[in-house]
Amino acid sequence: MTTDTTITEVVLPGVVEPDGLLLHRRAMPVPARGQALVQVEATGISFAEQQMRHALYPGQPKFPFVPGYDLVGTVRAVGPGGDDTLVGTRVAAVTKTGAWATHALVDIDALTPVPVGLDPAAAETVVVNGVTAWQMLRDADLKAGQTILVHGANGGVGSVLVQLGRHLGLRVIGTAAARHHAGLRELGVEPLDYRDPDMAARVRELSPGGVDAVFDPVAGPGVRTSYALLAPGGKLVVYGNAAAVGTGQSVVWVFVKLLARLYTWNTLPNGHRAGFYNFWAGQLTRRAAFRRRLRTDLGIVLDLLRQGVIVPQIAARYPLSEVSAALVFAENRSRAGKVVLEP
């Protein structure tokens, strides 16, 4: 049982600049039945929180709220009827919001054990990002020797995706700014500059028959190019809509147009497949099955991290008190990997 009496949390009060984030102290929450109180040791800054700051993330809570998509920490208490043996164990969880705090209440069935000996910050880099990469690769049904193109290969998801791809025996071409190319080569990636106007031609030079899958987190005008680069039977996987930020258009409308385009492409008789990866698919209609799948997949990814198959890509570490500076750093995208907050 924790002896602390208060917690500190980061509050997003509205559409504000990073320095508009607030640090708030309140009484220690008490877990209800089915909940655990987790002392947060690491949480991350993802693109989702960057969208939430602009009120652009679909389904985000009303302001004010505490951001924080995922966490790694230690269970300090469980609610009535809970398993007391959980207290003192290190766990990981996807929260969607609420993790930017020293302590968080989490549903017990959302907790996944973290292997002993893993650095919490290292484990944090693969909670959402690793599950996303693992599920996308598995669902793409690829075989060793095939070629994939990963846009944003230096990002939080991209950096895990390329490592898992190499582990599965895939040839990986990755796009990123030139400053990240040396690091990508160390991961076994063939890097290309995403700003190169001849990028598509470069891909065709490397893989004249096309690529077997493209993973695209941007979903802007370049999604047509991604689709055109597919080999016969290839698959386009879109898993974000970064291009919508700053356009002034409704994110929902941009998303609807994207889905319509993907659906139309799937009706063409060329053998190509195109789809949008949704991390939360099934969460509302099949909650128990969704959480079982999430715990299983996160357990697999954490074990791959333990084995050294995945090398954690930590862009920077910040204390919770410096969250504004951390958010600025994350949004500048100057270093590969994930920015981690360590409450």
CSV table of C-alpha atoms in Angstrom, one decimal:
chain,number,residue,atom,x,y,z
A,1,MET,CA,0.0,0.0,0.0
A,2,THR,CA,1.4,3.4,-0.9
A,3,THR,CA,2.2,5.8,1.9
A,4,ASP,CA,1.8,8.9,-0.3
A,5,THR,CA,-1.2,11.1,0.3
A,6,THR,CA,-1.2,13.2,-2.9
A,7,ILE,CA,-0.4,12.8,-6.6
A,8,THR,CA,0.8,15.2,-9.2
A,9,GLU,CA,-0.8,15.2,-12.7
A,10,VAL,CA,-0.5,17.2,-15.9
A,11,VAL,CA,-3.7,18.9,-16.9
A,12,LEU,CA,-4.4,20.0,-20.5
A,13,PRO,CA,-6.8,22.9,-19.9
A,14,GLY,CA,-7.7,23.6,-23.6
A,15,VAL,CA,-6.1,24.4,-26.9
A,16,VAL,CA,-2.9,25.8,-25.5
A,17,GLU,CA,0.8,26.1,-26.4
A,18,PRO,CA,3.0,23.6,-24.6
A,19,ASP,CA,3.8,26.1,-21.8
A,20,GLY,CA,0.0,26.2,-21.1
A,21,LEU,CA,0.1,22.7,-19.6
A,22,LEU,CA,-0.7,22.8,-15.8
A,23,LEU,CA,0.8,20.7,-13.0
A,24,HIS,CA,-1.9,19.9,-10.5
A,25,ARG,CA,-1.8,18.2,-7.1
A,26,ARG,CA,-4.8,16.4,-5.6
A,27,ALA,CA,-5.5,13.7,-3.0
A,28,MET,CA,-4.4,10.2,-3.7
A,29,PRO,CA,-7.2,8.3,-5.5
A,30,VAL,CA,-8.5,5.1,-4.1
A,31,PRO,CA,-9.0,2.1,-6.4
A,32,ALA,CA,-12.5,0.8,-6.8
A,33,ARG,CA,-13.4,-2.8,-7.3
A,34,GLY,CA,-11.6,-4.1,-10.5
A,35,GLN,CA,-9.1,-1.3,-10.4
A,36,ALA,CA,-5.4,-0.9,-9.3
A,37,LEU,CA,-3.5,2.1,-8.2
A,38,VAL,CA,-0.3,2.3,-10.3
A,39,GLN,CA,2.7,4.4,-9.4
A,40,VAL,CA,3.8,5.6,-12.8
A,41,GLU,CA,7.5,5.1,-13.6
A,42,ALA,CA,7.4,6.0,-17.3
A,43,THR,CA,4.9,7.4,-19.7
A,44,GLY,CA,5.4,8.7,-23.2
A,45,ILE,CA,4.5,11.6,-25.5
A,46,SER,CA,2.9,10.3,-28.7
A,47,PHE,CA,1.4,11.9,-31.7
A,48,ALA,CA,-2.0,11.3,-30.1
A,49,GLU,CA,-1.3,13.8,-27.3
A,50,GLN,CA,0.1,16.3,-29.9
A,51,GLN,CA,-3.3,16.1,-31.7
A,52,MET,CA,-5.2,16.3,-28.4
A,53,ARG,CA,-3.4,19.6,-27.7
A,54,HIS,CA,-5.0,21.0,-30.8
A,55,ALA,CA,-8.4,19.3,-30.1
A,56,LEU,CA,-7.9,17.2,-33.2
A,57,TYR,CA,-7.9,13.7,-31.8
A,58,PRO,CA,-11.2,11.8,-32.5
A,59,GLY,CA,-13.1,11.0,-29.3
A,60,GLN,CA,-10.8,12.9,-26.9
A,61,PRO,CA,-12.3,14.0,-23.6
A,62,LYS,CA,-13.7,17.5,-23.0
A,63,PHE,CA,-11.1,19.9,-21.6
A,64,PRO,CA,-9.7,20.0,-19.0
A,65,PHE,CA,-8.3,16.5,-18.7
A,66,VAL,CA,-5.1,14.6,-18.0
A,67,PRO,CA,-3.3,13.2,-21.1
A,68,GLY,CA,-1.1,10.1,-21.3
A,69,TYR,CA,-1.8,7.3,-23.7
A,70,ASP,CA,0.2,4.5,-21.9
A,71,LEU,CA,2.3,3.8,-18.9
A,72,VAL,CA,4.7,1.5,-17.1
A,73,GLY,CA,4.7,1.4,-13.3
A,74,THR,CA,4.3,-0.5,-10.1
A,75,VAL,CA,1.0,-1.6,-8.5
A,76,ARG,CA,0.7,0.1,-5.1
A,77,ALA,CA,-2.9,-1.0,-4.2
A,78,VAL,CA,-5.9,-2.9,-5.5
A,79,GLY,CA,-9.6,-2.3,-5.1
A,80,PRO,CA,-11.9,-4.4,-2.9
A,81,GLY,CA,-11.8,-8.1,-3.8
A,82,GLY,CA,-8.6,-7.6,-5.9
A,83,ASP,CA,-5.6,-9.9,-6.0
A,84,ASP,CA,-3.2,-8.6,-3.3
A,85,THR,CA,-0.3,-10.4,-4.9
A,86,LEU,CA,-0.4,-7.8,-7.7
A,87,VAL,CA,0.9,-5.2,-5.2
A,88,GLY,CA,4.6,-4.5,-5.9
A,89,THR,CA,4.6,-5.9,-9.4
A,90,ARG,CA,5.7,-3.9,-12.4
A,91,VAL,CA,3.0,-3.6,-15.1
A,92,ALA,CA,2.3,-1.9,-18.4
A,93,ALA,CA,-1.0,-0.6,-19.6
A,94,VAL,CA,-2.7,1.4,-22.4
A,95,THR,CA,-4.8,4.1,-20.8
A,96,LYS,CA,-5.6,6.5,-23.8
A,97,THR,CA,-5.6,9.4,-21.2
A,98,GLY,CA,-4.6,9.8,-17.6
A,99,ALA,CA,-1.0,8.5,-17.6
A,100,TRP,CA,0.8,11.9,-17.3
A,101,ALA,CA,0.8,11.6,-13.5
A,102,THR,CA,2.7,10.2,-10.6
A,103,HIS,CA,-0.1,7.7,-10.0
A,104,ALA,CA,-3.0,6.5,-12.1
A,105,LEU,CA,-6.1,4.3,-11.6
A,106,VAL,CA,-6.1,1.4,-14.1
A,107,ASP,CA,-8.5,-1.4,-14.7
A,108,ILE,CA,-6.9,-4.6,-13.5
A,109,ASP,CA,-7.8,-6.5,-16.7
A,110,ALA,CA,-5.8,-3.8,-18.7
A,111,LEU,CA,-2.5,-4.6,-16.9
A,112,THR,CA,0.3,-6.7,-18.5
A,113,PRO,CA,3.3,-7.9,-16.4
A,114,VAL,CA,6.6,-6.4,-17.4
A,115,PRO,CA,9.6,-8.8,-17.5
A,116,VAL,CA,11.9,-8.5,-14.5
A,117,GLY,CA,15.0,-6.4,-15.3
A,118,LEU,CA,13.6,-4.2,-18.0
A,119,ASP,CA,14.1,-0.5,-17.7
A,120,PRO,CA,10.7,1.1,-17.3
A,121,ALA,CA,11.5,3.8,-19.9
A,122,ALA,CA,12.6,1.1,-22.4
A,123,ALA,CA,9.4,-0.9,-21.8
A,124,GLU,CA,7.4,2.3,-22.3
A,125,THR,CA,8.7,2.6,-25.9
A,126,VAL,CA,6.9,-0.5,-26.9
A,127,VAL,CA,3.5,-0.4,-25.1
A,128,VAL,CA,1.4,1.3,-27.7
A,129,ASN,CA,4.0,1.6,-30.4
A,130,GLY,CA,5.2,-2.0,-30.2
A,131,VAL,CA,1.7,-3.5,-30.1
A,132,THR,CA,0.7,-1.3,-33.1
A,133,ALA,CA,3.8,-2.5,-35.1
A,134,TRP,CA,3.3,-6.1,-34.1
A,135,GLN,CA,-0.4,-6.2,-35.0
A,136,MET,CA,0.1,-4.5,-38.3
A,137,LEU,CA,2.8,-6.8,-39.4
A,138,ARG,CA,0.9,-9.9,-38.3
A,139,ASP,CA,-2.3,-8.8,-40.1
A,140,ALA,CA,-0.4,-8.0,-43.3
A,141,ASP,CA,0.5,-11.7,-43.5
A,142,LEU,CA,4.0,-11.2,-44.9
A,143,LYS,CA,6.7,-13.8,-45.5
A,144,ALA,CA,10.5,-13.8,-45.0
A,145,GLY,CA,12.2,-12.3,-48.0
A,146,GLN,CA,9.5,-9.9,-48.9
A,147,THR,CA,10.0,-6.2,-49.0
A,148,ILE,CA,8.2,-3.5,-47.0
A,149,LEU,CA,8.3,0.3,-47.2
A,150,VAL,CA,7.9,2.1,-43.8
A,151,HIS,CA,7.2,5.8,-43.9
A,152,GLY,CA,8.4,7.7,-40.8
A,153,ALA,CA,10.8,4.9,-40.0
A,154,ASN,CA,12.5,6.9,-37.3
A,155,GLY,CA,9.2,7.5,-35.4
A,156,GLY,CA,7.9,5.8,-32.3
A,157,VAL,CA,5.9,3.2,-34.2
A,158,GLY,CA,8.2,3.2,-37.3
A,159,SER,CA,11.4,2.5,-35.3
A,160,VAL,CA,9.8,-0.6,-33.7
A,161,LEU,CA,8.1,-1.7,-37.0
A,162,VAL,CA,11.4,-1.8,-38.9
A,163,GLN,CA,13.1,-3.8,-36.2
A,164,LEU,CA,10.2,-6.3,-36.1
A,165,GLY,CA,10.3,-6.5,-39.9
A,166,ARG,CA,14.0,-7.3,-39.9
A,167,HIS,CA,13.4,-9.9,-37.1
A,168,LEU,CA,10.8,-11.6,-39.4
A,169,GLY,CA,13.2,-11.7,-42.3
A,170,LEU,CA,11.8,-8.9,-44.3
A,171,ARG,CA,13.7,-6.5,-46.4
A,172,VAL,CA,12.9,-3.0,-45.0
A,173,ILE,CA,13.0,0.3,-46.9
A,174,GLY,CA,12.4,3.3,-44.6
A,175,THR,CA,11.8,6.9,-45.2
A,176,ALA,CA,13.0,9.6,-42.8
A,177,ALA,CA,14.9,12.9,-42.8
A,178,ALA,CA,18.5,12.5,-43.8
A,179,ARG,CA,19.8,13.1,-40.3
A,180,HIS,CA,18.2,9.8,-39.2
A,181,HIS,CA,19.6,7.6,-42.0
A,182,ALA,CA,22.8,6.5,-40.1
A,183,GLY,CA,20.7,5.2,-37.2
A,184,LEU,CA,18.3,3.4,-39.6
A,185,ARG,CA,21.2,1.7,-41.3
A,186,GLU,CA,22.3,0.3,-38.0
A,187,LEU,CA,18.9,-1.3,-37.7
A,188,GLY,CA,19.3,-2.9,-41.1
A,189,VAL,CA,17.0,-0.5,-42.9
A,190,GLU,CA,17.7,0.9,-46.4
A,191,PRO,CA,16.9,4.6,-45.8
A,192,LEU,CA,15.4,7.2,-48.2
A,193,ASP,CA,14.8,10.9,-47.7
A,194,TYR,CA,11.0,11.5,-47.5
A,195,ARG,CA,11.5,15.0,-48.8
A,196,ASP,CA,13.3,13.8,-52.0
A,197,PRO,CA,10.9,14.7,-54.9
A,198,ASP,CA,12.2,11.5,-56.6
A,199,MET,CA,11.5,9.3,-53.5
A,200,ALA,CA,9.1,7.0,-55.4
A,201,ALA,CA,11.6,6.5,-58.2
A,202,ARG,CA,14.2,5.6,-55.6
A,203,VAL,CA,11.9,2.9,-54.2
A,204,ARG,CA,11.3,1.5,-57.6
A,205,GLU,CA,15.1,1.3,-58.2
A,206,LEU,CA,15.5,-0.6,-55.0
A,207,SER,CA,12.4,-2.8,-55.6
A,208,PRO,CA,11.6,-2.8,-59.3
A,209,GLY,CA,8.6,-5.2,-58.9
A,210,GLY,CA,7.1,-3.1,-56.2
A,211,VAL,CA,6.9,-3.6,-52.5
A,212,ASP,CA,4.8,-6.1,-50.7
A,213,ALA,CA,3.5,-3.7,-48.1
A,214,VAL,CA,3.6,0.0,-47.3
A,215,PHE,CA,3.0,1.3,-43.8
A,216,ASP,CA,1.9,5.0,-43.9
A,217,PRO,CA,1.2,7.1,-40.8
A,218,VAL,CA,0.6,10.3,-42.8
A,219,ALA,CA,-2.4,9.7,-45.0
A,220,GLY,CA,-1.9,12.8,-47.0
A,221,PRO,CA,-1.6,13.2,-50.8
A,222,GLY,CA,1.3,10.9,-50.7
A,223,VAL,CA,-1.0,8.0,-49.9
A,224,ARG,CA,-1.6,7.6,-53.7
A,225,THR,CA,2.1,7.2,-54.2
A,226,SER,CA,2.2,4.6,-51.5
A,227,TYR,CA,-0.5,2.6,-53.2
A,228,ALA,CA,1.1,2.9,-56.6
A,229,LEU,CA,4.3,1.4,-55.2
A,230,LEU,CA,2.7,-1.9,-54.3
A,231,ALA,CA,3.7,-5.1,-55.9
A,232,PRO,CA,0.9,-7.4,-57.2
A,233,GLY,CA,-1.0,-8.7,-54.1
A,234,GLY,CA,0.6,-6.0,-52.0
A,235,LYS,CA,-1.0,-4.2,-49.1
A,236,LEU,CA,-1.2,-0.6,-48.0
A,237,VAL,CA,-1.6,-0.1,-44.3
A,238,VAL,CA,-2.5,3.4,-43.1
A,239,TYR,CA,-2.3,3.9,-39.4
A,240,GLY,CA,-2.5,7.7,-38.8
A,241,ASN,CA,-3.6,11.0,-40.3
A,242,ALA,CA,-0.7,13.3,-39.6
A,243,ALA,CA,-1.3,15.2,-42.8
A,244,ALA,CA,-4.6,16.5,-41.4
A,245,VAL,CA,-2.9,18.6,-38.7
A,246,GLY,CA,-2.5,22.2,-39.7
A,247,THR,CA,-4.8,22.0,-42.8
A,248,GLY,CA,-7.8,23.7,-41.1
A,249,GLN,CA,-10.0,20.8,-42.3
A,250,SER,CA,-12.1,18.7,-40.0
A,251,VAL,CA,-10.1,15.7,-38.9
A,252,VAL,CA,-13.2,13.6,-39.1
A,253,TRP,CA,-14.0,14.7,-42.7
A,254,VAL,CA,-10.3,14.0,-43.7
A,255,PHE,CA,-10.7,10.5,-42.2
A,256,VAL,CA,-14.0,9.8,-43.9
A,257,LYS,CA,-12.5,10.8,-47.3
A,258,LEU,CA,-9.5,8.5,-46.6
A,259,LEU,CA,-11.7,5.6,-45.8
A,260,ALA,CA,-13.7,6.2,-48.9
A,261,ARG,CA,-10.6,6.2,-51.0
A,262,LEU,CA,-9.3,3.0,-49.4
A,263,TYR,CA,-12.6,1.3,-50.0
A,264,THR,CA,-12.7,2.3,-53.6
A,265,TRP,CA,-9.2,1.0,-54.1
A,266,ASN,CA,-10.2,-2.4,-52.7
A,267,THR,CA,-12.8,-2.7,-55.4
A,268,LEU,CA,-10.2,-2.5,-58.2
A,269,PRO,CA,-9.3,-5.8,-59.9
A,270,ASN,CA,-5.5,-5.5,-59.3
A,271,GLY,CA,-5.1,-7.7,-56.3
A,272,HIS,CA,-4.0,-4.9,-54.1
A,273,ARG,CA,-5.3,-4.4,-50.6
A,274,ALA,CA,-5.7,-1.2,-48.7
A,275,GLY,CA,-6.8,-0.7,-45.1
A,276,PHE,CA,-6.7,1.6,-42.0
A,277,TYR,CA,-5.3,0.1,-38.8
A,278,ASN,CA,-7.4,1.0,-35.8
A,279,PHE,CA,-5.7,0.2,-32.5
A,280,TRP,CA,-9.1,0.3,-30.7
A,281,ALA,CA,-11.0,-1.9,-33.1
A,282,GLY,CA,-13.4,-4.1,-31.0
A,283,GLN,CA,-12.9,-2.2,-27.8
A,284,LEU,CA,-16.5,-1.1,-27.5
A,285,THR,CA,-18.3,-4.2,-28.9
A,286,ARG,CA,-15.9,-7.0,-27.7
A,287,ARG,CA,-14.2,-5.4,-24.7
A,288,ALA,CA,-13.1,-8.6,-23.0
A,289,ALA,CA,-11.7,-10.1,-26.2
A,290,PHE,CA,-10.0,-6.8,-27.1
A,291,ARG,CA,-8.2,-6.7,-23.8
A,292,ARG,CA,-7.1,-10.3,-23.9
A,293,ARG,CA,-5.7,-9.7,-27.4
A,294,LEU,CA,-3.9,-6.6,-26.2
A,295,ARG,CA,-2.4,-8.3,-23.1
A,296,THR,CA,-1.2,-11.2,-25.3
A,297,ASP,CA,0.3,-9.0,-27.9
A,298,LEU,CA,1.9,-6.6,-25.4
A,299,GLY,CA,3.4,-9.6,-23.6
A,300,ILE,CA,4.9,-10.9,-26.8
A,301,VAL,CA,6.5,-7.5,-27.6
A,302,LEU,CA,7.8,-7.0,-24.1
A,303,ASP,CA,9.5,-10.4,-24.3
A,304,LEU,CA,11.1,-9.5,-27.6
A,305,LEU,CA,12.4,-6.4,-25.9
A,306,ARG,CA,13.8,-8.5,-23.1
A,307,GLN,CA,15.5,-10.8,-25.6
A,308,GLY,CA,17.1,-7.8,-27.4
A,309,VAL,CA,15.2,-8.4,-30.6
A,310,ILE,CA,13.9,-4.8,-30.2
A,311,VAL,CA,16.4,-2.1,-29.2
A,312,PRO,CA,14.4,0.7,-27.4
A,313,GLN,CA,14.6,4.0,-29.2
A,314,ILE,CA,14.4,6.7,-26.5
A,315,ALA,CA,14.7,10.2,-28.0
A,316,ALA,CA,14.9,11.8,-24.6
A,317,ARG,CA,13.9,11.5,-20.9
A,318,TYR,CA,12.2,14.2,-18.9
A,319,PRO,CA,10.8,14.5,-15.4
A,320,LEU,CA,7.1,15.2,-15.2
A,321,SER,CA,7.8,18.7,-14.0
A,322,GLU,CA,9.4,19.5,-17.4
A,323,VAL,CA,6.5,18.2,-19.5
A,324,SER,CA,6.2,21.5,-21.4
A,325,ALA,CA,9.8,21.3,-22.6
A,326,ALA,CA,9.3,17.6,-23.3
A,327,LEU,CA,6.3,18.3,-25.5
A,328,VAL,CA,8.2,20.9,-27.5
A,329,PHE,CA,11.1,18.5,-28.0
A,330,ALA,CA,8.7,15.7,-29.1
A,331,GLU,CA,6.9,18.0,-31.6
A,332,ASN,CA,10.2,19.2,-33.1
A,333,ARG,CA,11.0,15.5,-34.1
A,334,SER,CA,14.7,16.2,-33.9
A,335,ARG,CA,15.7,12.8,-32.6
A,336,ALA,CA,14.5,9.3,-33.4
A,337,GLY,CA,12.3,7.3,-31.0
A,338,LYS,CA,10.0,8.2,-28.2
A,339,VAL,CA,10.1,11.0,-25.6
A,340,VAL,CA,9.6,9.5,-22.2
A,341,LEU,CA,8.3,11.2,-19.1
A,342,GLU,CA,9.6,9.7,-15.8
A,343,PRO,CA,7.3,10.8,-12.9
